[in-house]
Coordinates of C-alpha atoms in Angstrom, one line a residue:
M25 CA -33.8 92.9 210.7
A26 CA -35.7 90.7 208.7
L27 CA -33.6 88.8 205.9
I28 CA -34.6 88.1 202.6
D29 CA -32.8 85.1 202.4
P30 CA -31.1 82.9 205.0
H31 CA -27.7 83.2 201.6
S32 CA -28.1 87.1 201.9
F33 CA -27.6 90.0 204.2
A34 CA -30.1 91.8 201.8
D35 CA -32.6 93.0 204.5
A36 CA -36.4 92.9 203.8
S37 CA -37.3 96.1 204.8
H38 CA -34.4 98.0 202.4
P39 CA -35.9 98.7 198.5
L40 CA -33.9 95.9 196.0
A41 CA -31.6 97.7 193.1
T42 CA -33.3 97.2 190.1
H43 CA -29.5 98.1 187.8
I44 CA -26.6 97.8 188.1
S45 CA -23.4 99.6 185.8
L46 CA -20.5 97.7 186.1
F47 CA -17.0 99.0 185.1
L48 CA -14.4 96.4 184.9
Y49 CA -10.8 96.4 184.4
F50 CA -9.0 93.4 184.0
D51 CA -5.2 93.0 185.2
F52 CA -3.7 89.4 183.9
S53 CA -0.8 90.1 186.1
S54 CA -2.4 90.1 189.3
S55 CA -5.5 88.2 188.5
T56 CA -7.8 90.7 189.8
I57 CA -10.3 93.4 188.4
L58 CA -10.4 97.3 189.5
A59 CA -13.9 98.1 189.5
S60 CA -16.9 99.9 190.2
A61 CA -20.4 100.0 190.3
V62 CA -23.2 101.9 190.4
L63 CA -26.3 101.0 192.1
S64 CA -29.6 102.1 191.0
F65 CA -32.7 102.4 192.8
P66 CA -36.7 102.6 191.9
S67 CA -36.9 105.8 194.3
P68 CA -34.9 107.8 196.4
Y69 CA -33.7 106.1 200.2
S70 CA -32.2 107.8 203.2
G71 CA -31.1 105.2 206.2
D72 CA -28.4 102.1 206.2
L73 CA -28.8 100.0 203.2
S74 CA -26.9 96.5 203.5
L75 CA -25.4 94.3 200.8
D76 CA -23.3 91.0 200.0
T77 CA -19.7 90.9 199.4
R78 CA -16.7 88.4 199.6
S79 CA -13.4 88.8 199.7
L80 CA -13.7 92.4 197.7
S81 CA -11.4 95.2 198.9
I82 CA -13.5 98.4 199.1
A83 CA -12.1 101.5 198.3
A84 CA -14.9 103.8 198.5
V85 CA -18.7 104.8 198.4
F86 CA -19.4 107.6 197.0
D87 CA -22.3 109.6 195.3
P88 CA -22.0 109.3 190.5
E89 CA -23.7 112.8 190.3
N90 CA -20.8 114.9 192.0
N91 CA -18.4 112.0 193.5
S92 CA -18.8 113.0 197.1
P93 CA -18.4 110.3 199.5
L94 CA -21.0 108.4 201.4
P95 CA -20.6 106.6 204.7
F96 CA -20.0 102.4 205.1
S97 CA -18.6 99.6 206.7
L98 CA -17.4 96.3 206.4
S99 CA -18.8 93.7 209.2
P100 CA -15.3 93.3 211.2
T101 CA -15.8 89.3 210.9
V102 CA -16.5 87.4 207.9
N103 CA -19.3 85.0 208.0
P104 CA -18.4 81.5 206.4
V105 CA -21.4 81.3 204.2
K106 CA -22.0 84.5 203.6
G107 CA -19.2 86.7 203.3
Q108 CA -18.9 90.1 204.5
C109 CA -21.7 92.8 204.6
L110 CA -21.1 95.9 203.4
T111 CA -23.4 98.8 204.6
V112 CA -24.0 102.4 203.1
S113 CA -25.2 105.2 204.6
L114 CA -28.0 106.6 202.1
S115 CA -29.2 109.9 202.4
N116 CA -32.3 110.7 200.2
H117 CA -30.1 109.0 197.2
S118 CA -31.3 106.7 194.5
K119 CA -28.1 105.5 193.5
F120 CA -24.9 105.2 194.8
A121 CA -21.0 103.9 193.1
V122 CA -18.7 101.7 195.1
K123 CA -15.2 101.3 193.8
F124 CA -13.8 97.9 194.7
A125 CA -11.4 95.3 193.4
T126 CA -11.7 91.8 194.0
S127 CA -9.1 89.1 194.9
P128 CA -6.8 86.8 193.3
T129 CA -9.2 84.3 195.2
S130 CA -12.4 85.1 194.2
S131 CA -14.4 82.5 194.5
A132 CA -16.4 83.3 191.8
L133 CA -13.3 83.9 189.5
Q134 CA -11.0 81.5 188.0
W135 CA -7.8 83.0 185.9
L136 CA -6.1 80.4 183.5
S137 CA -2.4 81.4 182.6
P138 CA -1.3 80.4 179.1
P139 CA 0.1 77.2 179.6
Q140 CA -3.7 75.8 181.3
T141 CA -5.6 77.3 178.0
F142 CA -6.5 75.2 174.7
N143 CA -3.7 77.0 172.4
K144 CA -1.3 78.2 175.6
S145 CA -1.3 81.8 174.1
F146 CA -3.3 84.1 176.4
P147 CA -5.1 83.8 179.7
F148 CA -8.7 83.4 179.9
V149 CA -11.0 84.3 182.9
Y150 CA -14.6 83.6 183.5
T151 CA -16.9 83.3 185.9
Q152 CA -19.2 81.4 188.0
C153 CA -22.2 83.1 190.2
Q154 CA -24.1 80.3 190.7
A155 CA -25.0 79.7 194.2
I156 CA -24.1 82.6 196.2
H157 CA -21.0 83.7 194.4
A158 CA -22.1 86.8 192.5
R159 CA -20.6 89.0 195.3
A160 CA -17.7 87.9 195.7
V161 CA -17.5 89.9 191.6
F162 CA -19.5 92.9 193.2
P163 CA -21.1 93.9 196.0
C164 CA -24.7 93.1 195.1
Q165 CA -28.3 91.8 197.1
D166 CA -27.0 88.4 196.3
T167 CA -30.3 86.9 196.4
P168 CA -32.2 85.5 193.6
A169 CA -34.7 87.1 195.0
A170 CA -33.6 90.6 193.9
R171 CA -33.7 90.6 189.8
I172 CA -31.8 93.6 188.4
C173 CA -30.8 94.6 184.6
Y174 CA -27.3 95.6 184.3
S175 CA -24.9 97.2 181.7
A176 CA -20.9 96.4 182.1
R177 CA -17.7 98.1 180.3
L178 CA -15.0 95.4 180.2
N179 CA -11.7 96.9 179.6
I180 CA -9.3 94.1 178.4
P181 CA -6.0 93.4 176.8
H182 CA -7.0 94.2 172.9
E183 CA -5.8 90.8 172.2
L184 CA -8.4 88.9 173.9
S185 CA -12.5 89.1 173.5
S186 CA -14.9 88.3 175.7
V187 CA -18.4 87.4 176.1
M188 CA -21.5 88.2 178.8
S189 CA -24.9 87.1 179.7
A190 CA -26.1 90.3 177.8
R191 CA -26.4 91.8 174.3
H192 CA -23.1 92.4 173.4
V193 CA -23.0 96.2 172.4
G194 CA -19.6 96.8 170.9
R195 CA -15.9 96.9 171.0
R196 CA -13.7 100.6 170.8
P197 CA -11.2 102.3 171.9
P198 CA -11.2 103.2 175.7
V199 CA -12.6 106.6 176.8
P200 CA -10.9 109.2 179.7
N201 CA -13.2 109.2 182.4
E202 CA -16.1 107.0 181.7
M203 CA -15.3 104.2 183.5
A204 CA -16.8 105.5 187.8
M205 CA -13.2 106.0 189.0
A206 CA -13.0 102.1 188.4
C207 CA -9.3 102.9 188.1
D208 CA -7.3 106.3 186.5
D209 CA -7.2 107.1 183.6
S210 CA -4.0 105.9 182.9
L211 CA -4.9 102.6 183.0
W212 CA -8.5 102.7 181.6
C213 CA -6.9 104.6 178.5
A214 CA -3.6 102.4 178.0
E215 CA -2.0 101.4 174.8
G216 CA -2.9 98.1 173.6
R217 CA -6.6 98.2 176.0
V218 CA -10.4 98.2 174.2
V219 CA -13.7 98.0 175.3
E220 CA -16.3 95.8 175.0
E221 CA -19.9 97.0 176.4
F222 CA -22.6 94.8 177.4
V223 CA -26.0 95.4 178.0
M224 CA -28.9 93.1 180.0
E225 CA -32.7 95.0 179.9
Q226 CA -34.2 92.2 181.4
P227 CA -34.3 91.6 184.9
I228 CA -32.6 88.6 186.1
P229 CA -31.5 86.9 189.5
P230 CA -27.3 88.4 189.9
Y231 CA -26.3 84.7 190.1
L232 CA -27.1 84.6 186.2
F233 CA -24.3 87.2 186.1
A234 CA -21.7 86.2 184.1
F235 CA -18.8 86.6 181.6
A236 CA -15.6 85.2 180.4
V237 CA -12.2 86.7 178.7
G238 CA -10.0 84.8 176.6
E239 CA -9.0 84.5 172.7
I240 CA -12.5 83.1 171.8
G241 CA -13.6 82.4 168.6
F242 CA -17.1 81.0 167.2
R243 CA -19.2 79.2 164.6
E244 CA -22.9 79.6 163.8
V245 CA -25.1 76.8 164.2
G246 CA -28.4 78.5 164.2
P247 CA -30.8 81.8 163.3
R248 CA -30.5 81.9 166.9
T249 CA -27.2 80.3 168.4
K250 CA -23.6 80.7 167.9
V251 CA -21.3 78.1 169.6
Y252 CA -17.9 80.2 171.3
A253 CA -14.9 78.4 172.6
E254 CA -11.0 78.8 172.5
A255 CA -10.1 79.8 169.3
A256 CA -9.0 77.1 168.1
V257 CA -10.3 75.1 164.9
T258 CA -10.7 71.9 166.1
L259 CA -12.6 72.6 169.4
L260 CA -14.9 75.0 167.6
D261 CA -15.9 72.7 164.6
S262 CA -16.4 69.7 167.1
A263 CA -18.8 71.6 169.7
A264 CA -20.4 72.6 166.3
K265 CA -21.2 69.5 165.3
E266 CA -22.2 68.5 168.6
F267 CA -24.6 71.0 169.1
A268 CA -26.2 71.7 165.2
S269 CA -29.6 70.6 166.6
T270 CA -29.7 73.2 169.3
E271 CA -32.6 75.7 167.0
D272 CA -35.1 72.2 166.5
M273 CA -34.7 72.3 170.2
I274 CA -35.9 76.1 170.9
K275 CA -38.5 75.7 168.5
V276 CA -39.6 72.7 170.5
G277 CA -39.5 74.6 173.6
E278 CA -41.5 77.4 172.6
R279 CA -43.7 75.1 171.3
L280 CA -44.2 73.8 174.5
F281 CA -43.8 76.5 176.8
G282 CA -44.4 79.4 174.6
S283 CA -42.1 82.5 173.1
Y284 CA -38.7 82.2 173.8
N285 CA -38.1 85.7 175.5
W286 CA -34.0 86.0 175.4
E287 CA -33.5 87.1 171.5
R288 CA -30.3 85.0 171.3
F289 CA -29.0 81.1 173.1
D290 CA -25.5 81.6 172.6
L291 CA -23.2 78.7 173.8
L292 CA -19.4 79.0 175.5
V293 CA -17.8 76.4 175.8
L294 CA -15.6 76.6 178.3
P295 CA -12.0 75.3 179.6
P296 CA -12.3 71.5 181.1
S297 CA -11.7 73.0 185.0
F298 CA -15.2 74.5 184.7
P299 CA -17.2 73.1 187.5
Y300 CA -20.6 72.5 186.3
G301 CA -21.9 70.6 183.1
G302 CA -23.6 73.5 181.9
M303 CA -24.6 77.1 183.2
E304 CA -27.9 79.1 181.9
N305 CA -26.7 82.0 181.9
P306 CA -29.0 84.6 179.9
R307 CA -27.9 84.7 176.2
M308 CA -24.7 83.0 177.1
V309 CA -24.8 79.2 178.3
F310 CA -21.5 78.1 179.2
L311 CA -20.5 74.4 178.9
T312 CA -18.3 72.0 179.9
P313 CA -15.9 70.4 177.0
T314 CA -17.0 67.3 178.4
V315 CA -20.2 67.1 176.7
I316 CA -18.6 66.7 173.5
K317 CA -19.0 63.5 173.0
G318 CA -19.2 63.0 168.8
D319 CA -22.5 61.6 169.2
A320 CA -25.3 65.0 169.9
S321 CA -26.2 63.1 173.5
G322 CA -23.9 66.5 174.8
A323 CA -27.0 67.9 173.3
Q324 CA -28.9 66.9 176.3
V325 CA -27.0 69.3 178.1
V326 CA -28.3 71.9 176.3
A327 CA -32.0 71.1 176.5
H328 CA -31.8 71.3 179.9
E329 CA -30.0 74.8 180.0
L330 CA -32.1 75.9 177.2
A331 CA -35.0 74.7 179.5
H332 CA -34.2 77.1 181.8
S333 CA -35.1 79.9 179.8
W334 CA -38.6 79.5 181.1
T335 CA -37.9 77.6 184.4
G336 CA -35.4 79.1 186.3
N337 CA -34.5 82.3 184.2
L338 CA -38.0 83.6 184.0
I339 CA -39.6 81.9 186.6
T340 CA -36.8 82.0 189.8
N341 CA -36.9 80.3 192.9
K342 CA -37.1 83.1 195.5
T343 CA -33.9 81.4 198.0
N344 CA -31.6 78.5 197.3
E345 CA -34.3 76.5 199.7
H346 CA -36.6 76.4 197.0
F347 CA -33.9 75.0 194.2
W348 CA -36.0 72.8 192.9
L349 CA -38.6 75.2 191.4
N350 CA -35.1 76.0 189.1
E351 CA -34.2 72.2 188.5
G352 CA -37.5 69.8 189.0
F353 CA -39.3 71.9 186.5
T354 CA -36.1 72.5 183.8
T355 CA -35.3 68.1 184.2
Y356 CA -39.2 67.9 183.3
A357 CA -38.4 70.5 180.5
E358 CA -35.4 68.9 179.6
R359 CA -36.8 65.7 179.1
R360 CA -39.9 66.8 177.3
I361 CA -37.7 68.3 174.7
V362 CA -35.2 65.4 174.6
E363 CA -37.8 63.3 173.4
A364 CA -39.4 65.2 170.8
V365 CA -35.7 65.7 169.5
Q366 CA -34.4 62.8 169.7
G367 CA -37.1 60.2 170.2
E368 CA -38.6 58.6 173.4
N369 CA -36.0 56.1 174.4
R370 CA -33.2 58.5 174.9
A371 CA -35.6 60.4 177.3
A372 CA -36.2 57.0 178.6
L373 CA -32.4 56.5 179.4
N374 CA -32.1 59.8 181.1
M375 CA -34.9 59.2 183.3
G376 CA -33.8 55.6 184.1
I377 CA -29.8 57.2 184.8
G378 CA -31.9 60.5 186.7
W379 CA -33.9 57.5 189.1
R380 CA -30.4 55.8 190.0
G381 CA -28.7 59.3 190.4
L382 CA -32.2 60.0 192.9
V383 CA -31.7 56.8 194.4
E384 CA -27.9 57.4 195.4
E385 CA -28.1 60.8 196.8
I386 CA -30.5 60.0 199.1
E387 CA -28.9 57.2 200.3
R388 CA -25.7 59.6 200.5
F389 CA -27.9 61.9 202.6
K390 CA -29.1 59.5 205.0
D391 CA -27.9 61.1 208.1
K392 CA -28.8 64.7 207.0
M393 CA -32.4 64.0 205.9
E394 CA -33.5 67.6 205.6
F395 CA -31.6 67.9 202.4
T396 CA -33.9 65.5 200.3
K397 CA -36.9 67.6 201.1
L398 CA -37.7 69.6 197.9
K399 CA -38.6 73.0 200.4
N400 CA -35.8 72.4 203.0
N401 CA -34.2 74.6 206.0
Q402 CA -31.0 76.1 204.8
E403 CA -29.9 78.1 207.2
A404 CA -26.2 78.8 207.9
V405 CA -25.4 75.7 205.1
D406 CA -23.3 76.6 201.7
P407 CA -25.5 75.7 199.0
D408 CA -22.5 74.7 197.6
D409 CA -21.9 71.6 200.3
I410 CA -25.4 70.0 199.6
S411 CA -25.7 69.9 196.6
S412 CA -26.5 67.0 194.4
L413 CA -29.4 65.4 192.2
I414 CA -32.6 65.2 194.8
P415 CA -34.3 69.0 193.7
Y416 CA -33.5 68.0 189.9
E417 CA -34.6 64.5 190.2
K418 CA -36.9 64.3 193.1
G419 CA -38.3 67.4 191.6
F420 CA -39.1 66.0 188.2
Q421 CA -40.9 63.2 190.5
F422 CA -43.2 65.7 191.8
L423 CA -43.8 67.2 188.8
W424 CA -43.8 63.9 186.3
R425 CA -46.7 62.5 189.2
I426 CA -48.6 65.4 188.8
E427 CA -49.1 64.7 184.9
Q428 CA -49.6 61.3 185.0
Q429 CA -52.5 62.6 187.2
I430 CA -54.0 65.0 185.3
G431 CA -53.1 64.0 181.9
R432 CA -50.0 65.4 179.9
T433 CA -52.7 68.1 177.6
A434 CA -53.9 69.3 180.9
F435 CA -50.6 69.5 182.5
D436 CA -48.8 71.1 179.5
E437 CA -51.7 74.1 179.6
F438 CA -50.6 74.2 183.3
I439 CA -47.1 74.8 182.7
K440 CA -48.0 77.2 179.8
K441 CA -50.2 79.0 182.1
Y442 CA -47.7 78.9 185.3
I443 CA -45.0 80.4 183.1
A444 CA -47.5 83.1 181.1
N445 CA -48.5 84.4 185.1
F446 CA -45.3 84.6 186.8
K447 CA -42.3 85.4 184.6
F448 CA -39.9 87.5 185.3
Q449 CA -40.7 87.1 188.9
S450 CA -39.4 84.9 191.8
I451 CA -41.5 82.4 193.5
D452 CA -41.6 80.2 196.6
T453 CA -43.1 76.6 197.0
D454 CA -46.2 77.9 198.4
M455 CA -46.8 80.4 195.9
F456 CA -46.1 77.3 193.1
L457 CA -48.7 75.0 195.7
N458 CA -51.6 77.6 195.5
F459 CA -51.4 78.4 192.1
L460 CA -51.4 74.4 191.5
K461 CA -54.2 74.0 193.9
A462 CA -56.3 77.4 191.8
S463 CA -55.3 75.7 188.7
V464 CA -56.5 72.1 189.1
P465 CA -59.3 72.2 192.1
G466 CA -59.1 68.8 194.2
I467 CA -55.5 68.2 192.9
E468 CA -54.6 68.4 196.6
N469 CA -57.3 65.2 197.6
E470 CA -55.2 62.9 194.9
I471 CA -51.6 63.7 195.3
D472 CA -50.0 64.8 199.4
L473 CA -48.4 67.8 198.2
K474 CA -47.3 68.0 201.8
L475 CA -45.5 65.0 201.8
W476 CA -43.9 65.6 198.4
T477 CA -42.8 69.3 199.0
E478 CA -41.9 68.7 202.9
G479 CA -41.4 65.0 203.5
T480 CA -38.2 63.5 203.3
G481 CA -36.9 61.0 201.1
L482 CA -39.2 59.7 198.1
P483 CA -42.7 59.4 198.7
P484 CA -44.7 55.7 198.4
D485 CA -46.4 57.0 195.1
A486 CA -42.7 57.6 193.4
K487 CA -42.3 55.9 190.3
E488 CA -39.1 53.7 189.0
P489 CA -39.3 55.2 185.5
I490 CA -39.8 51.9 183.6
S491 CA -39.4 51.1 179.7
D492 CA -38.3 48.4 177.9
I493 CA -34.9 49.9 177.0
Y494 CA -34.4 50.7 181.0
M495 CA -35.7 47.3 181.9
R496 CA -33.2 45.6 179.3
M497 CA -30.5 47.5 180.9
L498 CA -31.3 46.0 184.6
S499 CA -31.8 42.9 183.5
L500 CA -27.7 42.6 182.3
A501 CA -26.4 44.4 184.8
N502 CA -28.7 41.6 187.0
E503 CA -26.8 39.1 185.1
F504 CA -23.3 40.3 185.4
K505 CA -23.7 39.9 188.8
L506 CA -24.3 36.0 188.2
G507 CA -20.7 35.9 186.0
R508 CA -21.8 36.8 182.6
M509 CA -21.2 39.8 180.8
P510 CA -22.8 41.7 177.8
S511 CA -22.2 39.7 174.1
E512 CA -20.8 42.3 171.8
D513 CA -24.2 42.1 170.0
E514 CA -26.2 42.6 173.0
V515 CA -24.0 46.2 173.0
A516 CA -23.2 46.7 169.3
D517 CA -26.0 49.7 169.4
W518 CA -24.9 51.5 172.7
E519 CA -23.7 54.9 172.8
G520 CA -22.6 56.4 176.2
Q521 CA -25.8 56.6 177.9
E522 CA -26.8 52.8 177.5
W523 CA -23.4 52.0 179.2
E524 CA -23.8 54.6 181.9
L525 CA -26.9 53.3 183.1
Y526 CA -25.7 49.3 182.5
L527 CA -22.6 50.5 184.4
K528 CA -24.7 52.5 187.1
N529 CA -26.6 49.4 188.0
L530 CA -24.0 46.9 188.8
P531 CA -23.4 46.2 192.5
K532 CA -19.8 47.9 193.9
S533 CA -19.2 44.6 195.4
V534 CA -17.8 42.9 192.2
E535 CA -14.7 40.8 191.8
A536 CA -11.4 43.0 191.0
S537 CA -11.1 40.6 187.9
Q538 CA -14.4 40.8 187.1
I539 CA -13.7 45.0 186.2
S540 CA -10.8 43.9 184.6
A541 CA -12.7 41.4 182.4
L542 CA -15.4 43.9 181.6
D543 CA -12.8 46.6 180.3
A544 CA -10.5 44.1 178.5
G545 CA -13.8 43.2 176.3
Y546 CA -15.0 47.0 175.7
R547 CA -12.3 49.4 176.6
L548 CA -14.4 51.2 179.2
A549 CA -11.6 53.0 181.5
E550 CA -10.5 54.8 178.1
S551 CA -14.2 55.8 177.1
K552 CA -14.3 59.2 175.5
D553 CA -17.2 59.6 177.3
C554 CA -16.6 60.9 180.9
E555 CA -20.1 60.2 182.1
V556 CA -19.2 55.8 181.2
K557 CA -15.5 56.6 182.5
V558 CA -16.1 58.0 185.8
A559 CA -18.9 55.4 186.2
F560 CA -16.4 52.5 185.5
L561 CA -13.7 54.3 187.7
Q562 CA -15.8 54.4 190.2
L563 CA -16.6 50.5 190.2
A564 CA -12.7 50.1 190.2
I565 CA -12.7 52.1 193.4
A566 CA -14.8 50.6 195.2
S567 CA -13.1 47.0 194.2
R568 CA -9.9 47.9 194.9
C569 CA -9.1 47.5 191.1
R570 CA -5.5 49.6 191.7
D571 CA -4.8 48.9 187.8
Y572 CA -7.1 51.5 187.3
Y573 CA -5.2 54.1 189.3
G574 CA -3.3 55.6 187.2
E575 CA -6.4 56.3 185.2
V576 CA -8.5 57.9 188.1
E577 CA -5.7 60.3 188.9
K578 CA -5.5 61.3 185.2
T579 CA -9.3 61.9 185.2
L580 CA -8.8 63.9 188.3
K581 CA -6.4 65.9 186.8
E582 CA -7.7 66.5 183.6
V583 CA -11.6 67.5 184.5
G584 CA -12.6 70.1 186.9
R585 CA -16.4 69.0 186.7
M586 CA -17.6 68.3 190.5
K587 CA -20.4 65.4 188.5
Y588 CA -17.3 63.7 188.5
L589 CA -14.5 64.7 191.0
R590 CA -16.9 64.1 193.7
P591 CA -18.1 60.2 193.3
L592 CA -14.0 59.4 192.7
Y593 CA -13.2 61.6 195.6
V594 CA -15.5 60.0 197.8
E595 CA -15.2 56.5 196.1
L596 CA -12.0 56.4 197.2
V597 CA -11.9 58.3 200.4
Q598 CA -15.0 56.7 202.2
G599 CA -14.6 53.3 203.7
G600 CA -11.0 53.2 201.5
G601 CA -7.7 52.0 203.2
K602 CA -4.9 54.2 204.0
E603 CA -3.4 53.8 200.1
E604 CA -6.8 55.2 198.9
E605 CA -6.7 58.2 201.4
M606 CA -3.0 58.8 200.6
F607 CA -3.5 58.5 197.0
A608 CA -6.5 60.8 196.8
K609 CA -4.5 63.7 199.2
R610 CA -1.9 63.6 196.8
V611 CA -3.4 63.8 193.6
F612 CA -5.9 66.7 194.8
S613 CA -2.9 68.4 196.1
E614 CA -1.7 68.3 192.2
A615 CA -4.2 68.8 190.8
R616 CA -5.9 71.3 192.8
V617 CA -4.5 74.2 191.2
G618 CA -6.5 73.3 188.3
Y619 CA -9.4 73.1 189.5
H620 CA -12.0 76.4 190.5
P621 CA -12.4 77.5 193.7
I622 CA -16.0 76.1 193.8
A623 CA -14.2 72.6 193.2
Q624 CA -11.4 73.2 195.1
S625 CA -13.9 74.2 198.3
V626 CA -16.1 71.0 197.8
V627 CA -13.2 68.5 197.6
E628 CA -11.5 70.3 200.8
S629 CA -15.6 69.6 202.6
I630 CA -15.4 65.9 201.2
F631 CA -12.0 65.2 203.1
A632 CA -13.3 67.5 206.2
E633 CA -16.5 65.1 206.1
H634 CA -14.5 61.1 205.5
L635 CA -10.7 62.0 206.5

């Protein structure tokens, strides 16, 4: 058995599904989905076929043409990373159906009760399938090497609406016998239910499958973009204002990287429990509300997710061991878009913050240097456990190094050629390097490509992104070490990114009195910019300035974004005293129910490593 991917049971000798039809009945009372999935293949196949599942209850496998049962089995043991293998025995079949139900504890789904939502009137549910959680929603070959088209019928309460990473076909009453045995007609066609239909006609990796169901409204912000969120006027208006420049960004992206292939670029602002800054689901990007900052800087996250429309969604890493191909390219593309729309200073600050984060992440992995490589070995490793900025920022550094070597004009031509050549394909690092060497003859003599992609840490020709604004922040941070805070005149025009870069360059060993004085002057612990607030609170914890632990607790209970949870919990339990450990455990026990399952698992792994 030759596996395609260390994170999947998919066998290299088996055909890959090219289309999945999904029929999903949402039962909010039990936090489950009753469902069926029809998987279609390019040609008839005979023999066993392996699918990935996690926490799914498999009721039946059958031929959708005549509803006759097909033999199947679930692996008796649960692999801690991959879940359970569903083996289906086929005999000259080009399609088959699986009847199943999700678990209330599905790692991909977060079910929110009405009190956990903005308006506190209706429940809400959403998915997060990256990196390997699509298998917790439906059985599939859950590897980015397998690209699929899909259709979906979502049966939901009539007072709610839904969005997906797919084209919305329509909303209508349910019809009997249209659900491929997902549930009984009495449930499917019950009073008060509606069906929303969607289709995704372009092949995408399974991790880009996404939906959200709840009380959802929207605002138009451009010819190709609506901003969706929970139906609250203040939330929708502030989101629309923050992302007003989206169409400008799309046009810059098209100029730099070629045509936008996904028709729509809509945005959904999710509840605060969403564990990421953004998720690049095609046609419907998911965003954390923490990116709504009031100064349009949150649009940089939108620029990143937009850039994925070319690098990540059009061209995808074949496995998570080559994740830099998604994120390094996208970080480079994001900064080019930001530079064009918001100016060179904004892009320079973005690069400076990224460099600082990269240095910190390499230190974090000093005992696991394998994961400081761009191309790494993830056998028996959960990708969520090693999530870091390294594929983003080291990947960016590698591409920036190539740009500096051959010049921006030549590199722009290379990127367009690269995207056109590999679009709608999943590739690995070797495929990229071979294409690079063929497109830029002799590049391997100028840059050590093997060292950059397979070496640990930072290569000697990695470059700190020096700029006037970056050096000014560093200079002021160095002066703080000598006891001088920046004056009001010096910070008069600072926005969130300036403060973030400044705080990230302060030493962790400052005195508690210095932290208090800095906050007394600039109220950083109360900043509405979570990047600033969390950077400050990290310093407060490191200096054992316990006056701010109340604000730490409030932040950990209000926000579920892992970018903020991870550093705050790590700071509390790594080298902290017993008081900090007990504080961290208590806060997590009280906040846990509000976190997405992925975030819950990450915090638990932090405790397992440090306590």
